[in-house]
């Protein structure tokens, strides 16, 4: 069963020309927020879809944690940050 998440975003153009996207995942059990760095102009729908894909990728990574060595895999994605609200 796929959960429908409500994601709201705000954007800010940085001095480098990149776009910083701050997003909020409105979830009753686990509200989250984070940042995504976008290096090229994209429509809002594409940005939200990219955020959803990265959130799903994070969920899949945490599901694959070895119970005998429970260390979350380190992600080298410096363009996507996620925090619990």
PDB file as gemmi writes it, atoms N, CA and C in Angstrom:
CRYST1    1.000    1.000    1.000  90.00  90.00  90.00 P 1                      
ATOM      1  N   UNK A   1       0.838  -1.181   0.000  1.00  0.00           N  
ATOM      2  CA  UNK A   1       0.000   0.000   0.000  1.00  0.00           C  
ATOM      3  C   UNK A   1       0.883   1.244   0.000  1.00  0.00           C  
ATOM      4  N   UNK A   2       0.733   2.072  -0.989  1.00  0.00           N  
ATOM      5  CA  UNK A   2       1.535   3.283  -1.080  1.00  0.00           C  
ATOM      6  C   UNK A   2       0.823   4.401  -0.344  1.00  0.00           C  
ATOM      7  N   UNK A   3       1.568   5.109   0.456  1.00  0.00           N  
ATOM      8  CA  UNK A   3       1.020   6.194   1.248  1.00  0.00           C  
ATOM      9  C   UNK A   3       1.117   7.485   0.455  1.00  0.00           C  
ATOM     10  N   UNK A   4       0.017   8.204   0.375  1.00  0.00           N  
ATOM     11  CA  UNK A   4       0.018   9.487  -0.309  1.00  0.00           C  
ATOM     12  C   UNK A   4       0.518  10.544   0.664  1.00  0.00           C  
ATOM     13  N   UNK A   5       1.631  11.166   0.340  1.00  0.00           N  
ATOM     14  CA  UNK A   5       2.218  12.179   1.199  1.00  0.00           C  
ATOM     15  C   UNK A   5       1.922  13.544   0.628  1.00  0.00           C  
ATOM     16  N   UNK A   6       1.694  14.473   1.516  1.00  0.00           N  
ATOM     17  CA  UNK A   6       1.514  15.851   1.075  1.00  0.00           C  
ATOM     18  C   UNK A   6       2.844  16.559   1.257  1.00  0.00           C  
ATOM     19  N   UNK A   7       3.388  17.079   0.177  1.00  0.00           N  
ATOM     20  CA  UNK A   7       4.682  17.747   0.191  1.00  0.00           C  
ATOM     21  C   UNK A   7       4.483  19.188  -0.253  1.00  0.00           C  
ATOM     22  N   UNK A   8       4.952  20.108   0.583  1.00  0.00           N  
ATOM     23  CA  UNK A   8       4.928  21.509   0.192  1.00  0.00           C  
ATOM     24  C   UNK A   8       6.370  21.995   0.072  1.00  0.00           C  
ATOM     25  N   UNK A   9       6.584  22.915  -0.875  1.00  0.00           N  
ATOM     26  CA  UNK A   9       7.955  23.380  -1.120  1.00  0.00           C  
ATOM     27  C   UNK A   9       8.013  24.897  -1.170  1.00  0.00           C  
ATOM     28  N   UNK A  10       9.194  25.418  -0.852  1.00  0.00           N  
ATOM     29  CA  UNK A  10       9.530  26.816  -1.091  1.00  0.00           C  
ATOM     30  C   UNK A  10      10.904  26.825  -1.747  1.00  0.00           C  
ATOM     31  N   UNK A  11      11.120  27.755  -2.646  1.00  0.00           N  
ATOM     32  CA  UNK A  11      12.388  27.786  -3.372  1.00  0.00           C  
ATOM     33  C   UNK A  11      13.113  29.103  -3.119  1.00  0.00           C  
ATOM     34  N   UNK A  12      14.426  29.033  -3.250  1.00  0.00           N  
ATOM     35  CA  UNK A  12      15.280  30.209  -3.070  1.00  0.00           C  
ATOM     36  C   UNK A  12      16.434  30.091  -4.063  1.00  0.00           C  
ATOM     37  N   UNK A  13      16.656  31.129  -4.850  1.00  0.00           N  
ATOM     38  CA  UNK A  13      17.775  31.140  -5.784  1.00  0.00           C  
ATOM     39  C   UNK A  13      19.024  31.592  -5.042  1.00  0.00           C  
ATOM     40  N   UNK A  14      20.072  30.781  -5.160  1.00  0.00           N  
ATOM     41  CA  UNK A  14      21.329  31.064  -4.485  1.00  0.00           C  
ATOM     42  C   UNK A  14      22.237  31.910  -5.378  1.00  0.00           C  
ATOM     43  N   UNK A  15      23.273  32.494  -4.793  1.00  0.00           N  
ATOM     44  CA  UNK A  15      24.224  33.326  -5.543  1.00  0.00           C  
ATOM     45  C   UNK A  15      24.907  32.527  -6.656  1.00  0.00           C  
ATOM     46  N   UNK A  16      25.032  31.206  -6.459  1.00  0.00           N  
ATOM     47  CA  UNK A  16      25.679  30.351  -7.450  1.00  0.00           C  
ATOM     48  C   UNK A  16      24.805  30.119  -8.683  1.00  0.00           C  
ATOM     49  N   UNK A  17      23.526  30.519  -8.591  1.00  0.00           N  
ATOM     50  CA  UNK A  17      22.601  30.261  -9.681  1.00  0.00           C  
ATOM     51  C   UNK A  17      21.788  29.000  -9.471  1.00  0.00           C  
ATOM     52  N   UNK A  18      22.198  28.181  -8.509  1.00  0.00           N  
ATOM     53  CA  UNK A  18      21.435  26.980  -8.174  1.00  0.00           C  
ATOM     54  C   UNK A  18      20.196  27.373  -7.386  1.00  0.00           C  
ATOM     55  N   UNK A  19      19.265  26.448  -7.276  1.00  0.00           N  
ATOM     56  CA  UNK A  19      18.018  26.697  -6.569  1.00  0.00           C  
ATOM     57  C   UNK A  19      17.950  25.774  -5.352  1.00  0.00           C  
ATOM     58  N   UNK A  20      17.749  26.359  -4.180  1.00  0.00           N  
ATOM     59  CA  UNK A  20      17.587  25.573  -2.956  1.00  0.00           C  
ATOM     60  C   UNK A  20      16.091  25.394  -2.721  1.00  0.00           C  
ATOM     61  N   UNK A  21      15.665  24.149  -2.589  1.00  0.00           N  
ATOM     62  CA  UNK A  21      14.267  23.839  -2.360  1.00  0.00           C  
ATOM     63  C   UNK A  21      14.125  23.323  -0.934  1.00  0.00           C  
ATOM     64  N   UNK A  22      13.332  24.025  -0.131  1.00  0.00           N  
ATOM     65  CA  UNK A  22      13.021  23.545   1.217  1.00  0.00           C  
ATOM     66  C   UNK A  22      11.657  22.881   1.120  1.00  0.00           C  
ATOM     67  N   UNK A  23      11.572  21.647   1.623  1.00  0.00           N  
ATOM     68  CA  UNK A  23      10.306  20.930   1.512  1.00  0.00           C  
ATOM     69  C   UNK A  23       9.854  20.426   2.872  1.00  0.00           C  
ATOM     70  N   UNK A  24       8.542  20.287   3.001  1.00  0.00           N  
ATOM     71  CA  UNK A  24       7.911  19.766   4.206  1.00  0.00           C  
ATOM     72  C   UNK A  24       7.066  18.564   3.816  1.00  0.00           C  
ATOM     73  N   UNK A  25       7.261  17.445   4.510  1.00  0.00           N  
ATOM     74  CA  UNK A  25       6.433  16.259   4.300  1.00  0.00           C  
ATOM     75  C   UNK A  25       5.434  16.236   5.441  1.00  0.00           C  
ATOM     76  N   UNK A  26       4.180  16.500   5.119  1.00  0.00           N  
ATOM     77  CA  UNK A  26       3.139  16.565   6.136  1.00  0.00           C  
ATOM     78  C   UNK A  26       2.565  15.170   6.357  1.00  0.00           C  
ATOM     79  N   UNK A  27       3.059  14.518   7.403  1.00  0.00           N  
ATOM     80  CA  UNK A  27       2.663  13.157   7.753  1.00  0.00           C  
ATOM     81  C   UNK A  27       2.328  13.151   9.239  1.00  0.00           C  
ATOM     82  N   UNK A  28       1.176  12.569   9.617  1.00  0.00           N  
ATOM     83  CA  UNK A  28       0.750  12.572  11.015  1.00  0.00           C  
ATOM     84  C   UNK A  28       1.729  11.822  11.914  1.00  0.00           C  
ATOM     85  N   UNK A  29       2.223  10.662  11.466  1.00  0.00           N  
ATOM     86  CA  UNK A  29       3.115   9.858  12.295  1.00  0.00           C  
ATOM     87  C   UNK A  29       4.551  10.368  12.281  1.00  0.00           C  
ATOM     88  N   UNK A  30       5.016  10.816  11.138  1.00  0.00           N  
ATOM     89  CA  UNK A  30       6.427  11.183  11.026  1.00  0.00           C  
ATOM     90  C   UNK A  30       6.601  12.404  10.122  1.00  0.00           C  
ATOM     91  N   UNK A  31       6.310  13.600  10.637  1.00  0.00           N  
ATOM     92  CA  UNK A  31       6.539  14.789   9.808  1.00  0.00           C  
ATOM     93  C   UNK A  31       8.035  15.008   9.604  1.00  0.00           C  
ATOM     94  N   UNK A  32       8.391  15.421   8.403  1.00  0.00           N  
ATOM     95  CA  UNK A  32       9.792  15.626   8.058  1.00  0.00           C  
ATOM     96  C   UNK A  32       9.935  16.897   7.244  1.00  0.00           C  
ATOM     97  N   UNK A  33      11.157  17.387   7.194  1.00  0.00           N  
ATOM     98  CA  UNK A  33      11.474  18.503   6.312  1.00  0.00           C  
ATOM     99  C   UNK A  33      12.889  18.296   5.799  1.00  0.00           C  
ATOM    100  N   UNK A  34      13.228  19.003   4.755  1.00  0.00           N  
ATOM    101  CA  UNK A  34      14.565  18.848   4.214  1.00  0.00           C  
ATOM    102  C   UNK A  34      14.853  19.861   3.133  1.00  0.00           C  
ATOM    103  N   UNK A  35      16.010  19.671   2.535  1.00  0.00           N  
ATOM    104  CA  UNK A  35      16.475  20.574   1.493  1.00  0.00           C  
ATOM    105  C   UNK A  35      16.954  19.766   0.297  1.00  0.00           C  
ATOM    106  N   UNK A  36      16.694  20.292  -0.884  1.00  0.00           N  
ATOM    107  CA  UNK A  36      17.161  19.696  -2.126  1.00  0.00           C  
ATOM    108  C   UNK A  36      17.814  20.806  -2.935  1.00  0.00           C  
ATOM    109  N   UNK A  37      19.008  20.550  -3.425  1.00  0.00           N  
ATOM    110  CA  UNK A  37      19.694  21.516  -4.279  1.00  0.00           C  
ATOM    111  C   UNK A  37      19.443  21.131  -5.730  1.00  0.00           C  
ATOM    112  N   UNK A  38      18.873  22.061  -6.477  1.00  0.00           N  
ATOM    113  CA  UNK A  38      18.561  21.842  -7.886  1.00  0.00           C  
ATOM    114  C   UNK A  38      19.501  22.712  -8.703  1.00  0.00           C  
ATOM    115  N   UNK A  39      20.234  22.078  -9.621  1.00  0.00           N  
ATOM    116  CA  UNK A  39      21.249  22.813 -10.387  1.00  0.00           C  
ATOM    117  C   UNK A  39      20.730  23.397 -11.693  1.00  0.00           C  
ATOM    118  N   UNK A  40      19.513  23.027 -12.075  1.00  0.00           N  
ATOM    119  CA  UNK A  40      18.937  23.566 -13.308  1.00  0.00           C  
ATOM    120  C   UNK A  40      17.462  23.845 -13.078  1.00  0.00           C  
ATOM    121  N   UNK A  41      16.886  24.791 -13.793  1.00  0.00           N  
ATOM    122  CA  UNK A  41      15.465  25.100 -13.604  1.00  0.00           C  
ATOM    123  C   UNK A  41      14.588  23.886 -13.933  1.00  0.00           C  
ATOM    124  N   UNK A  42      13.637  23.596 -13.050  1.00  0.00           N  
ATOM    125  CA  UNK A  42      12.721  22.475 -13.242  1.00  0.00           C  
ATOM    126  C   UNK A  42      11.324  22.910 -12.852  1.00  0.00           C  
ATOM    127  N   UNK A  43      10.305  22.323 -13.479  1.00  0.00           N  
ATOM    128  CA  UNK A  43       8.930  22.598 -13.061  1.00  0.00           C  
ATOM    129  C   UNK A  43       8.675  22.042 -11.652  1.00  0.00           C  
ATOM    130  N   UNK A  44       7.732  22.641 -10.941  1.00  0.00           N  
ATOM    131  CA  UNK A  44       7.418  22.236  -9.571  1.00  0.00           C  
ATOM    132  C   UNK A  44       7.045  20.762  -9.502  1.00  0.00           C  
ATOM    133  N   UNK A  45       6.292  20.274 -10.466  1.00  0.00           N  
ATOM    134  CA  UNK A  45       5.888  18.861 -10.483  1.00  0.00           C  
ATOM    135  C   UNK A  45       7.091  17.932 -10.546  1.00  0.00           C  
ATOM    136  N   UNK A  46       8.093  18.301 -11.335  1.00  0.00           N  
ATOM    137  CA  UNK A  46       9.311  17.479 -11.434  1.00  0.00           C  
ATOM    138  C   UNK A  46      10.104  17.499 -10.133  1.00  0.00           C  
ATOM    139  N   UNK A  47      10.137  18.658  -9.468  1.00  0.00           N  
ATOM    140  CA  UNK A  47      10.859  18.762  -8.195  1.00  0.00           C  
ATOM    141  C   UNK A  47      10.185  17.890  -7.145  1.00  0.00           C  
ATOM    142  N   UNK A  48       8.867  17.948  -7.058  1.00  0.00           N  
ATOM    143  CA  UNK A  48       8.137  17.141  -6.073  1.00  0.00           C  
ATOM    144  C   UNK A  48       8.315  15.659  -6.370  1.00  0.00           C  
ATOM    145  N   UNK A  49       8.306  15.290  -7.635  1.00  0.00           N  
ATOM    146  CA  UNK A  49       8.513  13.888  -8.009  1.00  0.00           C  
ATOM    147  C   UNK A  49       9.917  13.424  -7.619  1.00  0.00           C  
ATOM    148  N   UNK A  50      10.915  14.284  -7.804  1.00  0.00           N  
ATOM    149  CA  UNK A  50      12.286  13.936  -7.413  1.00  0.00           C  
ATOM    150  C   UNK A  50      12.384  13.763  -5.895  1.00  0.00           C  
ATOM    151  N   UNK A  51      11.720  14.633  -5.140  1.00  0.00           N  
ATOM    152  CA  UNK A  51      11.712  14.510  -3.680  1.00  0.00           C  
ATOM    153  C   UNK A  51      11.070  13.195  -3.272  1.00  0.00           C  
ATOM    154  N   UNK A  52       9.937  12.850  -3.884  1.00  0.00           N  
ATOM    155  CA  UNK A  52       9.261  11.581  -3.569  1.00  0.00           C  
ATOM    156  C   UNK A  52      10.164  10.387  -3.870  1.00  0.00           C  
ATOM    157  N   UNK A  53      10.863  10.432  -5.001  1.00  0.00           N  
ATOM    158  CA  UNK A  53      11.766   9.331  -5.364  1.00  0.00           C  
ATOM    159  C   UNK A  53      12.903   9.192  -4.356  1.00  0.00           C  
ATOM    160  N   UNK A  54      13.473  10.303  -3.941  1.00  0.00           N  
ATOM    161  CA  UNK A  54      14.571  10.248  -2.976  1.00  0.00           C  
ATOM    162  C   UNK A  54      14.079   9.786  -1.609  1.00  0.00           C  
ATOM    163  N   UNK A  55      12.869  10.193  -1.209  1.00  0.00           N  
ATOM    164  CA  UNK A  55      12.302   9.711   0.055  1.00  0.00           C  
ATOM    165  C   UNK A  55      12.095   8.200   0.008  1.00  0.00           C  
ATOM    166  N   UNK A  56      11.591   7.706  -1.106  1.00  0.00           N  
ATOM    167  CA  UNK A  56      11.381   6.265  -1.258  1.00  0.00           C  
ATOM    168  C   UNK A  56      12.716   5.518  -1.240  1.00  0.00           C  
ATOM    169  N   UNK A  57      13.724   6.091  -1.873  1.00  0.00           N  
ATOM    170  CA  UNK A  57      15.052   5.478  -1.875  1.00  0.00           C  
ATOM    171  C   UNK A  57      15.598   5.401  -0.453  1.00  0.00           C  
ATOM    172  N   UNK A  58      15.400   6.447   0.343  1.00  0.00           N  
ATOM    173  CA  UNK A  58      15.840   6.428   1.749  1.00  0.00           C  
ATOM    174  C   UNK A  58      15.104   5.345   2.533  1.00  0.00           C  
ATOM    175  N   UNK A  59      13.803   5.216   2.298  1.00  0.00           N  
ATOM    176  CA  UNK A  59      13.029   4.176   2.993  1.00  0.00           C  
ATOM    177  C   UNK A  59      13.542   2.784   2.650  1.00  0.00           C  
ATOM    178  N   UNK A  60      13.838   2.568   1.392  1.00  0.00           N  
ATOM    179  CA  UNK A  60      14.328   1.259   0.967  1.00  0.00           C  
ATOM    180  C   UNK A  60      15.698   0.973   1.582  1.00  0.00           C  
ATOM    181  N   UNK A  61      16.552   1.991   1.691  1.00  0.00           N  
ATOM    182  CA  UNK A  61      17.870   1.807   2.304  1.00  0.00           C  
ATOM    183  C   UNK A  61      17.735   1.431   3.775  1.00  0.00           C  
ATOM    184  N   UNK A  62      16.802   2.068   4.496  1.00  0.00           N  
ATOM    185  CA  UNK A  62      16.645   1.750   5.919  1.00  0.00           C  
ATOM    186  C   UNK A  62      16.029   0.380   6.114  1.00  0.00           C  
ATOM    187  N   UNK A  63      15.246  -0.100   5.159  1.00  0.00           N  
ATOM    188  CA  UNK A  63      14.658  -1.443   5.269  1.00  0.00           C  
ATOM    189  C   UNK A  63      15.711  -2.527   5.050  1.00  0.00           C  
ATOM    190  N   UNK A  64      16.802  -2.198   4.397  1.00  0.00           N  
ATOM    191  CA  UNK A  64      17.842  -3.173   4.085  1.00  0.00           C  
ATOM    192  C   UNK A  64      18.960  -3.200   5.116  1.00  0.00           C  
ATOM    193  N   UNK A  65      18.729  -2.602   6.281  1.00  0.00           N  
ATOM    194  CA  UNK A  65      19.754  -2.598   7.330  1.00  0.00           C  
ATOM    195  C   UNK A  65      19.899  -4.006   7.902  1.00  0.00           C  
ATOM    196  N   UNK A  66      21.110  -4.453   8.032  1.00  0.00           N  
ATOM    197  CA  UNK A  66      21.412  -5.768   8.589  1.00  0.00           C  
ATOM    198  C   UNK A  66      21.106  -5.756  10.093  1.00  0.00           C  
ATOM    199  N   UNK A  67      20.231  -6.645  10.597  1.00  0.00           N  
ATOM    200  CA  UNK A  67      19.889  -6.624  12.021  1.00  0.00           C  
ATOM    201  C   UNK A  67      21.068  -6.953  12.932  1.00  0.00           C  
ATOM    202  N   UNK A  68      22.107  -7.625  12.418  1.00  0.00           N  
ATOM    203  CA  UNK A  68      23.269  -7.961  13.225  1.00  0.00           C  
ATOM    204  C   UNK A  68      24.307  -6.840  13.246  1.00  0.00           C  
ATOM    205  N   UNK A  69      24.144  -5.905  12.325  1.00  0.00           N  
ATOM    206  CA  UNK A  69      25.060  -4.767  12.251  1.00  0.00           C  
ATOM    207  C   UNK A  69      24.222  -3.543  11.890  1.00  0.00           C  
ATOM    208  N   UNK A  70      23.399  -3.059  12.840  1.00  0.00           N  
ATOM    209  CA  UNK A  70      22.393  -2.029  12.518  1.00  0.00           C  
ATOM    210  C   UNK A  70      22.965  -0.621  12.355  1.00  0.00           C  
ATOM    211  N   UNK A  71      23.718  -0.417  11.323  1.00  0.00           N  
ATOM    212  CA  UNK A  71      24.234   0.908  11.008  1.00  0.00           C  
ATOM    213  C   UNK A  71      23.607   1.327   9.684  1.00  0.00           C  
ATOM    214  N   UNK A  72      22.983   2.476   9.712  1.00  0.00           N  
ATOM    215  CA  UNK A  72      22.339   2.953   8.486  1.00  0.00           C  
ATOM    216  C   UNK A  72      23.388   3.218   7.424  1.00  0.00           C  
ATOM    217  N   UNK A  73      23.095   2.865   6.182  1.00  0.00           N  
ATOM    218  CA  UNK A  73      24.053   3.128   5.104  1.00  0.00           C  
ATOM    219  C   UNK A  73      24.279   4.622   4.960  1.00  0.00           C  
ATOM    220  N   UNK A  74      25.527   4.993   4.776  1.00  0.00           N  
ATOM    221  CA  UNK A  74      25.821   6.410   4.613  1.00  0.00           C  
ATOM    222  C   UNK A  74      25.562   6.818   3.175  1.00  0.00           C  
ATOM    223  N   UNK A  75      24.937   7.946   3.046  1.00  0.00           N  
ATOM    224  CA  UNK A  75      24.609   8.441   1.720  1.00  0.00           C  
ATOM    225  C   UNK A  75      25.559   9.576   1.369  1.00  0.00           C  
ATOM    226  N   UNK A  76      26.084   9.554   0.171  1.00  0.00           N  
ATOM    227  CA  UNK A  76      26.991  10.598  -0.277  1.00  0.00           C  
ATOM    228  C   UNK A  76      26.260  11.657  -1.095  1.00  0.00           C  
ATOM    229  N   UNK A  77      24.948  11.759  -0.918  1.00  0.00           N  
ATOM    230  CA  UNK A  77      24.147  12.716  -1.658  1.00  0.00           C  
ATOM    231  C   UNK A  77      24.154  14.054  -0.922  1.00  0.00           C  
ATOM    232  N   UNK A  78      25.028  14.963  -1.346  1.00  0.00           N  
ATOM    233  CA  UNK A  78      25.145  16.259  -0.687  1.00  0.00           C  
ATOM    234  C   UNK A  78      24.132  17.265  -1.204  1.00  0.00           C  
ATOM    235  N   UNK A  79      23.246  16.832  -2.092  1.00  0.00           N  
ATOM    236  CA  UNK A  79      22.216  17.712  -2.625  1.00  0.00           C  
ATOM    237  C   UNK A  79      20.848  17.448  -2.002  1.00  0.00           C  
ATOM    238  N   UNK A  80      20.786  16.491  -1.045  1.00  0.00           N  
ATOM    239  CA  UNK A  80      19.498  16.133  -0.445  1.00  0.00           C  
ATOM    240  C   UNK A  80      19.692  15.881   1.044  1.00  0.00           C  
ATOM    241  N   UNK A  81      19.017  16.677   1.862  1.00  0.00           N  
ATOM    242  CA  UNK A  81      19.109  16.528   3.315  1.00  0.00           C  
ATOM    243  C   UNK A  81      17.702  16.338   3.864  1.00  0.00           C  
ATOM    244  N   UNK A  82      17.557  15.433   4.830  1.00  0.00           N  
ATOM    245  CA  UNK A  82      16.255  15.103   5.385  1.00  0.00           C  
ATOM    246  C   UNK A  82      16.341  15.088   6.906  1.00  0.00           C  
ATOM    247  N   UNK A  83      15.349  15.715   7.552  1.00  0.00           N  
ATOM    248  CA  UNK A  83      15.317  15.817   8.998  1.00  0.00           C  
ATOM    249  C   UNK A  83      13.920  15.471   9.521  1.00  0.00           C  
ATOM    250  N   UNK A  84      13.846  15.002  10.768  1.00  0.00           N  
ATOM    251  CA  UNK A  84      12.552  14.795  11.420  1.00  0.00           C  
ATOM    252  C   UNK A  84      12.090  16.124  11.988  1.00  0.00           C  
ATOM    253  N   UNK A  85      10.816  16.384  11.850  1.00  0.00           N  
ATOM    254  CA  UNK A  85      10.263  17.662  12.348  1.00  0.00           C  
ATOM    255  C   UNK A  85       9.762  17.495  13.770  1.00  0.00           C  
TER     256      UNK A  85                                                      
END                                                                             
